[in-house]
Amino acid sequence: MQVTVIGGSGFIGTRLVELLLESGYHVKIADKCISACYPDICTIADVRDEKTITEVVAGSDAVVNLAAEHKDNVQPRNLYDEVNIKGAEVVCRACTDAGISKIIFTSSVAVYGFAPPDTDEYGEFAPFNNYGRTKLEAEKVYRNWQGESDNRSLVIVRPTVVFGENNRGNVYNLLKQITNGRFVMIGRGKNKKSMAYVDNVASFLAYSLKFGPGVHLFNYVDKPDMDMNSLVSLVRRTLGKYDGIGIRIPYPLGYLGGLVFDLLSKITGKEYPVSSIRVKKFCSTTQFSSSTIEATGFKPPVSLEEGLRRTIDYEFLNPPKEKKHLFYSE
């Protein structure tokens, strides 16, 4: 089976390509950056470049689209629409031209916004940023493509925050702050956070290649969810530090500090690690569930706690002498 992975040079994409190759699939990568791990099967291609995307996917049996604009501060803002929505349109036309009947699309739980705890795939949509808004619009593009033929298979996966070795996203930043002794808990710490380990997400994407015609929709979450107090305590124990939380400040004071950094960012044009939206995200409960994954028979290969321990060990306790492949994410 031939699979093209658009965005296959990135954090999740590299893990997915590795897994597919190990499983005997024939794989091609299309990415705006050359793959550090698999340059020989990688074609430089922007998801908006219809000519190149069409050429790359030709001959494939399935396409996985991981490409996205996702940071909080992408400029110009129309890039969200061009990459996430227009890119979806390009992928659908390319698959139609190539006679490809299976697309796997990674959306995001951001389509739900600040959702009630345990929101599943049937939760209400309330995206609060351009990333969530354009991911939701992209889902509609793919659904329209699937609806054109009963033989087409569309898998939409909405992962929660994904972490793992070599990523430089929000979970890594939290782990680094705790490691360096710079972490300050904002609020009571009882808010729960759904997370997903990268190897598990890649495993489920590969698993979903076997799904038949129709629309298959999944949130991806590794259970059980932890509240921030439990998460920070686990990290401290794994690092060999004292158990507990450390310094804690009230939410209103932390949010005020975020607003100050927002103002400084506007004045200086610099991006700071603290902002009001990041404080709000940190202190909110982002807890999701999946009512559909269990029915597929999929079992994640790594527990959430083990994924955290692997990441901490790799990044902070026993790091390799050279970290060649780093991926940046929010």
Short mmCIF file of C-alpha atoms in Angstrom, two decimals, residues 124-285:
data_model
loop_
_atom_site.label_atom_id
_atom_site.label_comp_id
_atom_site.label_asym_id
_atom_site.label_seq_id
_atom_site.Cartn_x
_atom_site.Cartn_y
_atom_site.Cartn_z
CA GLU A 124 -20.60 21.86 20.35
CA PHE A 125 -18.19 23.86 18.21
CA ALA A 126 -16.92 27.11 19.72
CA PRO A 127 -13.38 27.79 18.45
CA PHE A 128 -11.83 30.84 20.07
CA ASN A 129 -8.90 31.32 17.70
CA ASN A 130 -8.10 31.21 14.00
CA TYR A 131 -6.48 27.81 14.30
CA GLY A 132 -9.62 26.16 15.66
CA ARG A 133 -11.86 28.08 13.25
CA THR A 134 -9.89 27.06 10.16
CA LYS A 135 -9.51 23.44 11.27
CA LEU A 136 -13.30 23.26 11.56
CA GLU A 137 -13.71 24.77 8.09
CA ALA A 138 -11.17 22.30 6.72
CA GLU A 139 -13.22 19.42 8.15
CA LYS A 140 -16.18 20.66 6.11
CA VAL A 141 -14.05 20.66 2.96
CA TYR A 142 -13.06 17.04 3.54
CA ARG A 143 -16.62 16.00 4.37
CA ASN A 144 -17.79 17.51 1.09
CA TRP A 145 -15.11 15.53 -0.74
CA GLN A 146 -16.16 12.28 0.93
CA GLY A 147 -19.84 12.98 0.22
CA GLU A 148 -19.18 12.97 -3.51
CA SER A 149 -18.72 9.17 -3.52
CA ASP A 150 -19.89 6.35 -1.26
CA ASN A 151 -16.60 4.57 -1.91
CA ARG A 152 -14.50 7.28 -0.28
CA SER A 153 -13.08 6.91 3.22
CA LEU A 154 -12.45 9.97 5.39
CA VAL A 155 -10.83 9.73 8.83
CA ILE A 156 -10.84 12.91 10.93
CA VAL A 157 -8.68 12.76 14.06
CA ARG A 158 -8.88 15.60 16.60
CA PRO A 159 -5.88 15.21 18.89
CA THR A 160 -5.57 17.03 22.18
CA VAL A 161 -2.15 18.57 22.99
CA VAL A 162 0.54 16.18 21.74
CA PHE A 163 3.92 15.81 23.47
CA GLY A 164 6.99 13.63 23.21
CA GLU A 165 10.71 13.49 22.63
CA ASN A 166 12.17 16.23 20.40
CA ASN A 167 9.07 18.41 20.52
CA ARG A 168 9.30 22.01 21.70
CA GLY A 169 5.67 22.74 22.44
CA ASN A 170 3.80 23.72 25.57
CA VAL A 171 4.32 20.45 27.46
CA TYR A 172 8.08 20.66 26.88
CA ASN A 173 8.10 24.25 28.09
CA LEU A 174 6.30 23.19 31.27
CA LEU A 175 8.75 20.34 31.85
CA LYS A 176 11.71 22.65 31.26
CA GLN A 177 10.40 25.25 33.72
CA ILE A 178 9.97 22.62 36.41
CA THR A 179 13.42 21.20 35.68
CA ASN A 180 15.04 24.65 35.92
CA GLY A 181 13.17 25.57 39.09
CA ARG A 182 11.37 28.43 37.34
CA PHE A 183 7.89 26.99 37.44
CA VAL A 184 5.17 28.91 39.25
CA MET A 185 1.72 27.38 39.62
CA ILE A 186 -1.04 29.82 38.71
CA GLY A 187 -4.38 29.13 40.36
CA ARG A 188 -5.52 26.13 42.41
CA GLY A 189 -4.13 23.52 40.01
CA LYS A 190 -7.29 21.42 40.05
CA ASN A 191 -8.00 21.97 36.36
CA LYS A 192 -7.51 18.82 34.29
CA LYS A 193 -5.52 18.55 31.09
CA SER A 194 -6.00 15.96 28.38
CA MET A 195 -2.75 15.01 26.65
CA ALA A 196 -1.56 12.57 24.01
CA TYR A 197 1.84 10.92 23.59
CA VAL A 198 3.19 11.22 20.06
CA ASP A 199 3.87 7.50 19.54
CA ASN A 200 0.25 6.73 20.42
CA VAL A 201 -1.12 9.35 18.02
CA ALA A 202 1.09 8.05 15.20
CA SER A 203 0.01 4.50 15.99
CA PHE A 204 -3.66 5.41 15.76
CA LEU A 205 -3.18 7.24 12.45
CA ALA A 206 -1.51 4.14 11.04
CA TYR A 207 -4.26 1.95 12.51
CA SER A 208 -6.95 4.06 10.84
CA LEU A 209 -5.64 3.20 7.38
CA LYS A 210 -7.69 0.00 7.59
CA PHE A 211 -11.04 1.79 8.03
CA GLY A 212 -13.49 1.38 5.16
CA PRO A 213 -15.73 3.84 3.27
CA GLY A 214 -17.58 6.54 5.15
CA VAL A 215 -16.67 9.27 7.64
CA HIS A 216 -14.80 8.18 10.77
CA LEU A 217 -14.45 10.85 13.47
CA PHE A 218 -12.28 10.59 16.58
CA ASN A 219 -10.95 12.72 19.39
CA TYR A 220 -7.52 11.40 20.34
CA VAL A 221 -6.79 11.47 24.09
CA ASP A 222 -4.54 9.30 26.26
CA LYS A 223 -6.28 8.51 29.52
CA PRO A 224 -6.46 9.00 32.44
CA ASP A 225 -6.47 12.80 32.52
CA MET A 226 -4.37 14.49 35.20
CA ASP A 227 -5.04 17.72 37.01
CA MET A 228 -2.17 20.20 37.08
CA ASN A 229 -1.25 19.40 40.68
CA SER A 230 -0.89 15.69 39.85
CA LEU A 231 1.01 16.39 36.65
CA VAL A 232 3.52 18.70 38.31
CA SER A 233 4.00 16.27 41.21
CA LEU A 234 4.65 13.40 38.77
CA VAL A 235 7.23 15.45 36.89
CA ARG A 236 9.00 16.45 40.11
CA ARG A 237 9.16 12.84 41.31
CA THR A 238 10.50 11.66 37.95
CA LEU A 239 13.17 14.35 38.05
CA GLY A 240 14.13 13.30 41.57
CA LYS A 241 13.01 16.62 43.01
CA TYR A 242 10.90 17.01 46.13
CA ASP A 243 7.29 16.04 45.77
CA GLY A 244 4.76 18.87 45.68
CA ILE A 245 3.92 21.96 43.71
CA GLY A 246 6.23 24.73 44.82
CA ILE A 247 5.34 28.41 44.46
CA ARG A 248 1.70 29.19 43.75
CA ILE A 249 0.07 32.52 42.87
CA PRO A 250 -3.65 33.42 42.50
CA TYR A 251 -5.16 33.33 39.02
CA PRO A 252 -6.11 37.07 38.92
CA LEU A 253 -2.51 38.03 39.61
CA GLY A 254 -1.19 35.61 36.99
CA TYR A 255 -3.66 36.84 34.38
CA LEU A 256 -2.70 40.45 35.11
CA GLY A 257 0.93 39.50 34.52
CA GLY A 258 -0.08 38.01 31.17
CA LEU A 259 -1.76 41.27 30.17
CA VAL A 260 1.42 43.17 31.04
CA PHE A 261 3.43 40.91 28.75
CA ASP A 262 0.80 41.37 26.02
CA LEU A 263 1.40 45.12 26.23
CA LEU A 264 5.17 44.69 26.20
CA SER A 265 4.88 42.45 23.13
CA LYS A 266 2.92 45.14 21.26
CA ILE A 267 5.43 47.83 22.23
CA THR A 268 8.60 45.86 21.50
CA GLY A 269 7.39 43.56 18.73
CA LYS A 270 8.89 40.61 20.62
CA GLU A 271 7.19 37.37 21.60
CA TYR A 272 7.32 36.48 25.29
CA PRO A 273 6.75 33.06 26.91
CA VAL A 274 3.97 34.57 29.06
CA SER A 275 0.75 36.03 27.66
CA SER A 276 -2.83 36.41 28.82
CA ILE A 277 -4.09 33.71 26.44
CA ARG A 278 -1.41 31.28 27.63
CA VAL A 279 -2.30 31.95 31.26
CA LYS A 280 -5.97 31.38 30.43
CA LYS A 281 -5.16 28.14 28.61
CA PHE A 282 -2.94 26.96 31.45
CA CYS A 283 -5.61 27.51 34.10
CA SER A 284 -8.55 26.18 32.12
CA THR A 285 -9.75 22.59 32.10
#
